[in-house]
Amino acid sequence: MEYARPELLVEPDWLMDHLDDPGVRIIDCAVLEAYRRAHIPGAVHLPVHYYIKESGPPGADHGTFVMPPREFEALMGRLGVSNETLVVPYDDNNALLAARMWWVLNYYGHPNVRVLNGGWHRWLTEGRPVTFHATRPAPATFVARPNPDLIADAEYLKAHIGDPSCQILDARTDEEWNGTNDRGNRRVGRVPGAKHLEWLNFVEKGDLRRFLPAEEIDRLLAEAGFSRDRATITYCQGGIRAAHAAFAMTLVGYDNIRVYDGSMRDWANRDDTPLTLE
């Protein structure tokens, strides 16, 4: 079984051949200290909190929801990303942050993005070149065109609880799912009717950290109770693991997937949203 959407991934061999391609922008989504230590040649550093969120309140590192369009346009411009650029994000955390970048770019109308399969761990394990020299790209112009079909808010999720045409994926840890880890939220629990499949299950456990083969991802989703003939809403704590789950589902051919961007950081701190531990 092959990936239904293999174009969502790029392999290291391909990237090696395109390190100097002016139409490709490699984005390192790790923290600045890691980028300064070493990164893929030509990669630019993501100079905002890797959640790619709105600015938070004073003293906070980020807000709850995705960065607004004008802010995102300015960010892409600083990174040298135009509407014609092929973006290749990677990270050092099982593609968690790269998949978030994939989702945000798609949400803002830029599907020309491919996640580096295996990310930084695979690049290092295979002995490929690295550098500590920062890349400073020429500014570009990026126009954001939000796609509302890719995002869910609390009202949308509430309206689809119990909807037989919709399935809800909780991508959090077991402890968050069963309520023993509240992540600082006022309430614990899960969305009624949600099914649980932690995001880490989609990635190999070895040094290469590649996405699992298509048949294994497909089996995991089926065993957790998901099917291709239903729309999907994914959530986690802040919309990051939810984006990773959406990426894995899209990779194997699921369509009509929305990420609940606010996730439990929004849902579990409101008074008008149902939670259950049953």
mmCIF file of C-alpha atoms in Angstrom:
data_model
loop_
_atom_site.group_PDB
_atom_site.id
_atom_site.type_symbol
_atom_site.label_atom_id
_atom_site.label_comp_id
_atom_site.label_asym_id
_atom_site.label_seq_id
_atom_site.Cartn_x
_atom_site.Cartn_y
_atom_site.Cartn_z
ATOM 1 C CA MET A 1 0.000 0.000 0.000
ATOM 2 C CA GLU A 2 1.398 3.372 -1.031
ATOM 3 C CA TYR A 3 0.667 6.743 0.536
ATOM 4 C CA ALA A 4 -2.405 8.306 -1.040
ATOM 5 C CA ARG A 5 -0.678 11.711 -0.918
ATOM 6 C CA PRO A 6 3.065 10.988 -1.220
ATOM 7 C CA GLU A 7 3.660 14.564 -2.378
ATOM 8 C CA LEU A 8 3.148 15.729 1.226
ATOM 9 C CA LEU A 9 6.560 14.295 2.102
ATOM 10 C CA VAL A 10 10.022 14.905 0.739
ATOM 11 C CA GLU A 11 12.915 12.500 1.221
ATOM 12 C CA PRO A 12 16.465 13.576 2.171
ATOM 13 C CA ASP A 13 17.906 12.555 -1.209
ATOM 14 C CA TRP A 14 15.550 14.948 -2.976
ATOM 15 C CA LEU A 15 16.349 17.744 -0.560
ATOM 16 C CA MET A 16 20.092 17.192 -1.037
ATOM 17 C CA ASP A 17 19.590 17.843 -4.740
ATOM 18 C CA HIS A 18 17.636 21.048 -4.039
ATOM 19 C CA LEU A 19 19.636 22.712 -1.249
ATOM 20 C CA ASP A 20 20.559 25.545 -3.613
ATOM 21 C CA ASP A 21 17.245 25.753 -5.461
ATOM 22 C CA PRO A 22 15.996 29.366 -5.203
ATOM 23 C CA GLY A 23 12.413 28.156 -5.499
ATOM 24 C CA VAL A 24 12.712 26.033 -2.335
ATOM 25 C CA ARG A 25 12.694 27.436 1.199
ATOM 26 C CA ILE A 26 13.776 25.069 3.973
ATOM 27 C CA ILE A 27 12.431 26.069 7.395
ATOM 28 C CA ASP A 28 13.948 24.778 10.631
ATOM 29 C CA CYS A 29 11.129 24.794 13.193
ATOM 30 C CA ALA A 30 13.260 23.963 16.243
ATOM 31 C CA VAL A 31 14.198 26.430 18.984
ATOM 32 C CA LEU A 32 16.820 29.065 18.204
ATOM 33 C CA GLU A 33 19.525 27.427 20.338
ATOM 34 C CA ALA A 34 19.232 24.218 18.332
ATOM 35 C CA TYR A 35 19.307 26.119 15.035
ATOM 36 C CA ARG A 36 22.446 28.016 16.087
ATOM 37 C CA ARG A 37 24.182 24.779 17.012
ATOM 38 C CA ALA A 38 23.554 23.133 13.638
ATOM 39 C CA HIS A 39 20.953 22.946 10.879
ATOM 40 C CA ILE A 40 20.485 21.874 7.280
ATOM 41 C CA PRO A 41 22.462 24.127 4.903
ATOM 42 C CA GLY A 42 20.241 26.871 3.538
ATOM 43 C CA ALA A 43 17.548 26.444 6.173
ATOM 44 C CA VAL A 44 16.048 29.547 7.774
ATOM 45 C CA HIS A 45 14.948 29.588 11.388
ATOM 46 C CA LEU A 46 11.309 30.073 12.340
ATOM 47 C CA PRO A 47 11.684 33.243 14.453
ATOM 48 C CA VAL A 48 8.429 32.943 16.375
ATOM 49 C CA HIS A 49 7.132 30.494 18.909
ATOM 50 C CA TYR A 50 6.879 27.236 17.006
ATOM 51 C CA TYR A 51 3.156 26.999 17.715
ATOM 52 C CA ILE A 52 2.789 29.765 15.095
ATOM 53 C CA LYS A 53 0.202 31.376 17.350
ATOM 54 C CA GLU A 54 -1.089 34.869 17.802
ATOM 55 C CA SER A 55 0.766 37.079 20.266
ATOM 56 C CA GLY A 56 -0.240 36.133 23.797
ATOM 57 C CA PRO A 57 -0.987 38.390 26.754
ATOM 58 C CA PRO A 58 1.917 40.178 28.478
ATOM 59 C CA GLY A 59 4.301 37.634 29.934
ATOM 60 C CA ALA A 60 2.976 34.748 27.813
ATOM 61 C CA ASP A 61 4.964 33.142 25.025
ATOM 62 C CA HIS A 62 2.026 32.763 22.642
ATOM 63 C CA GLY A 63 -1.728 32.983 22.387
ATOM 64 C CA THR A 64 -4.324 30.300 21.915
ATOM 65 C CA PHE A 65 -5.184 30.591 18.224
ATOM 66 C CA VAL A 66 -3.270 30.551 14.960
ATOM 67 C CA MET A 67 -1.367 33.685 13.996
ATOM 68 C CA PRO A 68 -3.645 36.196 12.207
ATOM 69 C CA PRO A 69 -3.317 36.612 8.419
ATOM 70 C CA ARG A 70 -1.385 39.893 8.401
ATOM 71 C CA GLU A 71 1.116 38.621 10.962
ATOM 72 C CA PHE A 72 1.587 35.420 9.002
ATOM 73 C CA GLU A 73 2.119 37.334 5.763
ATOM 74 C CA ALA A 74 4.830 39.405 7.415
ATOM 75 C CA LEU A 75 6.458 36.287 8.870
ATOM 76 C CA MET A 76 6.558 34.514 5.519
ATOM 77 C CA GLY A 77 7.914 37.657 3.892
ATOM 78 C CA ARG A 78 10.794 37.770 6.386
ATOM 79 C CA LEU A 79 11.534 34.094 5.717
ATOM 80 C CA GLY A 80 11.692 34.676 1.971
ATOM 81 C CA VAL A 81 8.519 32.716 1.236
ATOM 82 C CA SER A 82 6.308 33.942 -1.595
ATOM 83 C CA ASN A 83 3.118 32.353 -2.907
ATOM 84 C CA GLU A 84 5.255 30.531 -5.492
ATOM 85 C CA THR A 85 7.800 29.075 -3.043
ATOM 86 C CA LEU A 86 7.982 25.360 -2.264
ATOM 87 C CA VAL A 87 8.338 25.206 1.537
ATOM 88 C CA VAL A 88 10.096 22.273 3.244
ATOM 89 C CA PRO A 89 9.726 22.415 7.040
ATOM 90 C CA TYR A 90 11.504 20.062 9.440
ATOM 91 C CA ASP A 91 12.111 19.752 13.175
ATOM 92 C CA ASP A 92 13.742 17.625 15.857
ATOM 93 C CA ASN A 93 10.500 16.324 17.368
ATOM 94 C CA ASN A 94 8.949 13.632 15.167
ATOM 95 C CA ALA A 95 7.650 16.155 12.598
ATOM 96 C CA LEU A 96 5.358 17.705 15.219
ATOM 97 C CA LEU A 97 6.262 21.298 14.421
ATOM 98 C CA ALA A 98 6.816 20.690 10.721
ATOM 99 C CA ALA A 99 3.286 19.286 10.458
ATOM 100 C CA ARG A 100 1.956 22.355 12.245
ATOM 101 C CA MET A 101 3.746 24.523 9.670
ATOM 102 C CA TRP A 102 2.239 22.360 6.916
ATOM 103 C CA TRP A 103 -1.246 22.911 8.323
ATOM 104 C CA VAL A 104 -0.857 26.662 8.852
ATOM 105 C CA LEU A 105 0.467 27.139 5.317
ATOM 106 C CA ASN A 106 -2.416 25.110 3.896
ATOM 107 C CA TYR A 107 -4.878 27.044 6.027
ATOM 108 C CA TYR A 108 -3.516 30.254 4.567
ATOM 109 C CA GLY A 109 -3.875 28.989 1.018
ATOM 110 C CA HIS A 110 -0.364 27.674 0.369
ATOM 111 C CA PRO A 111 -0.484 23.906 -0.287
ATOM 112 C CA ASN A 112 2.982 23.934 -1.880
ATOM 113 C CA VAL A 113 4.641 22.517 1.238
ATOM 114 C CA ARG A 114 6.327 19.177 1.888
ATOM 115 C CA VAL A 115 7.456 17.865 5.267
ATOM 116 C CA LEU A 116 10.956 16.370 5.418
ATOM 117 C CA ASN A 117 10.352 12.712 6.222
ATOM 118 C CA GLY A 118 12.382 11.891 9.317
ATOM 119 C CA GLY A 119 13.361 15.488 9.910
ATOM 120 C CA TRP A 120 16.533 16.418 11.757
ATOM 121 C CA HIS A 121 17.039 12.980 13.343
ATOM 122 C CA ARG A 122 17.102 11.214 9.997
ATOM 123 C CA TRP A 123 19.271 13.901 8.403
ATOM 124 C CA LEU A 124 21.878 13.467 11.150
ATOM 125 C CA THR A 125 21.611 9.682 11.289
ATOM 126 C CA GLU A 126 22.289 9.436 7.563
ATOM 127 C CA GLY A 127 25.383 11.638 7.914
ATOM 128 C CA ARG A 128 24.190 14.460 5.693
ATOM 129 C CA PRO A 129 25.787 17.931 5.714
ATOM 130 C CA VAL A 130 25.023 20.476 8.427
ATOM 131 C CA THR A 131 26.125 24.028 9.125
ATOM 132 C CA PHE A 132 25.975 26.610 11.894
ATOM 133 C CA HIS A 133 25.878 29.539 9.460
ATOM 134 C CA ALA A 134 22.530 31.312 9.508
ATOM 135 C CA THR A 135 20.657 31.876 6.249
ATOM 136 C CA ARG A 136 19.299 35.384 5.671
ATOM 137 C CA PRO A 137 16.956 35.263 2.689
ATOM 138 C CA ALA A 138 15.866 38.195 0.584
ATOM 139 C CA PRO A 139 12.410 39.427 1.623
ATOM 140 C CA ALA A 140 9.419 38.135 -0.311
ATOM 141 C CA THR A 141 5.738 38.974 -0.660
ATOM 142 C CA PHE A 142 3.204 36.482 0.651
ATOM 143 C CA VAL A 143 -0.576 36.879 0.451
ATOM 144 C CA ALA A 144 -2.610 34.824 2.944
ATOM 145 C CA ARG A 145 -5.897 33.374 1.732
ATOM 146 C CA PRO A 146 -7.562 31.617 4.693
ATOM 147 C CA ASN A 147 -9.398 28.383 3.961
ATOM 148 C CA PRO A 148 -12.226 28.031 6.526
ATOM 149 C CA ASP A 149 -12.760 24.389 5.550
ATOM 150 C CA LEU A 150 -9.537 23.380 7.334
ATOM 151 C CA ILE A 151 -10.241 24.847 10.764
ATOM 152 C CA ALA A 152 -12.744 24.254 13.555
ATOM 153 C CA ASP A 153 -13.648 26.429 16.515
ATOM 154 C CA ALA A 154 -15.527 25.551 19.699
ATOM 155 C CA GLU A 155 -18.927 26.311 18.200
ATOM 156 C CA TYR A 156 -18.241 24.111 15.182
ATOM 157 C CA LEU A 157 -17.091 21.239 17.371
ATOM 158 C CA LYS A 158 -20.077 21.574 19.713
ATOM 159 C CA ALA A 159 -22.411 21.458 16.724
ATOM 160 C CA HIS A 160 -20.872 18.180 15.509
ATOM 161 C CA ILE A 161 -20.799 16.200 18.749
ATOM 162 C CA GLY A 162 -23.025 13.203 18.078
ATOM 163 C CA ASP A 163 -23.145 13.885 14.343
ATOM 164 C CA PRO A 164 -22.977 10.433 12.690
ATOM 165 C CA SER A 165 -21.252 11.904 9.644
ATOM 166 C CA CYS A 166 -18.387 13.296 11.752
ATOM 167 C CA GLN A 167 -15.620 11.656 13.797
ATOM 168 C CA ILE A 168 -13.461 13.341 16.447
ATOM 169 C CA LEU A 169 -9.812 12.407 17.042
ATOM 170 C CA ASP A 170 -8.098 13.200 20.348
ATOM 171 C CA ALA A 171 -4.341 13.190 19.675
ATOM 172 C CA ARG A 172 -3.233 13.732 23.289
ATOM 173 C CA THR A 173 -1.399 11.439 25.701
ATOM 174 C CA ASP A 174 -3.129 8.727 27.739
ATOM 175 C CA GLU A 175 -2.822 10.890 30.856
ATOM 176 C CA GLU A 176 -4.528 13.859 29.225
ATOM 177 C CA TRP A 177 -7.203 11.559 27.814
ATOM 178 C CA ASN A 178 -8.021 9.975 31.182
ATOM 179 C CA GLY A 179 -7.809 13.249 33.107
ATOM 180 C CA THR A 180 -4.733 12.600 35.260
ATOM 181 C CA ASN A 181 -2.798 15.392 33.506
ATOM 182 C CA ASP A 182 -4.762 18.634 33.352
ATOM 183 C CA ARG A 183 -2.071 20.607 31.462
ATOM 184 C CA GLY A 184 -3.037 23.610 33.601
ATOM 185 C CA ASN A 185 -6.625 23.657 32.331
ATOM 186 C CA ARG A 186 -9.537 24.491 34.631
ATOM 187 C CA ARG A 187 -11.319 21.251 33.709
ATOM 188 C CA VAL A 188 -10.226 17.790 32.607
ATOM 189 C CA GLY A 189 -11.728 15.178 30.317
ATOM 190 C CA ARG A 190 -12.338 14.722 26.621
ATOM 191 C CA VAL A 191 -14.884 15.782 24.061
ATOM 192 C CA PRO A 192 -17.916 13.463 24.205
ATOM 193 C CA GLY A 193 -17.762 10.898 21.415
ATOM 194 C CA ALA A 194 -14.070 11.456 20.670
ATOM 195 C CA LYS A 195 -11.760 8.551 19.898
ATOM 196 C CA HIS A 196 -8.195 8.473 21.173
ATOM 197 C CA LEU A 197 -5.052 7.968 19.077
ATOM 198 C CA GLU A 198 -1.908 9.683 20.321
ATOM 199 C CA TRP A 199 -0.007 11.513 17.590
ATOM 200 C CA LEU A 200 3.319 9.775 18.320
ATOM 201 C CA ASN A 201 1.882 6.501 17.054
ATOM 202 C CA PHE A 202 2.187 7.722 13.461
ATOM 203 C CA VAL A 203 6.010 7.906 13.550
ATOM 204 C CA GLU A 204 8.738 5.245 13.722
ATOM 205 C CA LYS A 205 10.372 4.765 17.117
ATOM 206 C CA GLY A 206 13.912 4.308 15.723
ATOM 207 C CA ASP A 207 16.563 6.888 14.904
ATOM 208 C CA LEU A 208 15.163 7.734 11.469
ATOM 209 C CA ARG A 209 11.809 8.993 12.830
ATOM 210 C CA ARG A 210 10.045 8.518 9.503
ATOM 211 C CA PHE A 211 6.291 8.364 9.182
ATOM 212 C CA LEU A 212 5.054 4.804 9.373
ATOM 213 C CA PRO A 213 4.255 3.004 6.131
ATOM 214 C CA ALA A 214 0.810 3.718 4.746
ATOM 215 C CA GLU A 215 -0.652 0.351 5.679
ATOM 216 C CA GLU A 216 0.424 0.772 9.321
ATOM 217 C CA ILE A 217 -1.077 4.259 9.631
ATOM 218 C CA ASP A 218 -4.222 2.978 7.949
ATOM 219 C CA ARG A 219 -4.417 0.051 10.385
ATOM 220 C CA LEU A 220 -3.938 2.300 13.444
ATOM 221 C CA LEU A 221 -6.737 4.587 12.323
ATOM 222 C CA ALA A 222 -9.086 1.719 11.536
ATOM 223 C CA GLU A 223 -8.402 -0.003 14.881
ATOM 224 C CA ALA A 224 -9.133 3.281 16.676
ATOM 225 C CA GLY A 225 -12.499 3.438 14.916
ATOM 226 C CA PHE A 226 -11.897 5.947 12.122
ATOM 227 C CA SER A 227 -13.145 5.641 8.547
ATOM 228 C CA ARG A 228 -12.602 7.586 5.323
ATOM 229 C CA ASP A 229 -16.305 8.136 4.670
ATOM 230 C CA ARG A 230 -16.725 10.527 7.601
ATOM 231 C CA ALA A 231 -15.522 14.082 8.168
ATOM 232 C CA THR A 232 -12.917 14.464 10.917
ATOM 233 C CA ILE A 233 -12.129 17.025 13.601
ATOM 234 C CA THR A 234 -8.786 16.643 15.384
ATOM 235 C CA TYR A 235 -7.824 18.241 18.685
ATOM 236 C CA CYS A 236 -5.155 18.136 21.399
ATOM 237 C CA GLN A 237 -4.069 20.793 23.910
ATOM 238 C CA GLY A 238 -3.109 23.622 21.553
ATOM 239 C CA GLY A 239 -3.720 22.455 17.977
ATOM 240 C CA ILE A 240 -0.175 21.245 17.339
ATOM 241 C CA ARG A 241 -0.526 17.497 17.812
ATOM 242 C CA ALA A 242 -3.940 17.833 16.184
ATOM 243 C CA ALA A 243 -2.247 19.209 13.050
ATOM 244 C CA HIS A 244 0.202 16.283 13.095
ATOM 245 C CA ALA A 245 -2.715 13.835 13.232
ATOM 246 C CA ALA A 246 -4.415 15.691 10.388
ATOM 247 C CA PHE A 247 -1.209 15.410 8.360
ATOM 248 C CA ALA A 248 -0.947 11.647 8.915
ATOM 249 C CA MET A 249 -4.597 11.136 8.021
ATOM 250 C CA THR A 250 -4.251 13.222 4.866
ATOM 251 C CA LEU A 251 -1.114 11.278 3.926
ATOM 252 C CA VAL A 252 -3.099 8.034 3.750
ATOM 253 C CA GLY A 253 -6.100 9.463 1.957
ATOM 254 C CA TYR A 254 -8.514 10.884 4.507
ATOM 255 C CA ASP A 255 -10.306 14.020 3.312
ATOM 256 C CA ASN A 256 -12.436 16.700 4.943
ATOM 257 C CA ILE A 257 -10.306 17.131 8.078
ATOM 258 C CA ARG A 258 -10.531 20.176 10.325
ATOM 259 C CA VAL A 259 -8.080 21.018 13.094
ATOM 260 C CA TYR A 260 -9.622 22.499 16.227
ATOM 261 C CA ASP A 261 -6.953 25.157 16.578
ATOM 262 C CA GLY A 262 -7.835 26.252 20.122
ATOM 263 C CA SER A 263 -8.172 22.631 21.299
ATOM 264 C CA MET A 264 -8.233 21.994 25.069
ATOM 265 C CA ARG A 265 -6.524 25.264 25.823
ATOM 266 C CA ASP A 266 -9.765 26.821 24.604
ATOM 267 C CA TRP A 267 -12.333 24.063 25.245
ATOM 268 C CA ALA A 268 -11.381 23.062 28.806
ATOM 269 C CA ASN A 269 -11.198 26.656 30.034
ATOM 270 C CA ARG A 270 -14.724 27.630 28.998
ATOM 271 C CA ASP A 271 -17.979 27.052 30.826
ATOM 272 C CA ASP A 272 -20.133 26.239 27.795
ATOM 273 C CA THR A 273 -18.314 23.169 26.453
ATOM 274 C CA PRO A 274 -19.025 19.547 27.481
ATOM 275 C CA LEU A 275 -16.295 17.260 28.835
ATOM 276 C CA THR A 276 -16.510 13.636 29.892
ATOM 277 C CA LEU A 277 -14.292 10.937 31.392
ATOM 278 C CA GLU A 278 -16.648 8.095 30.471
#
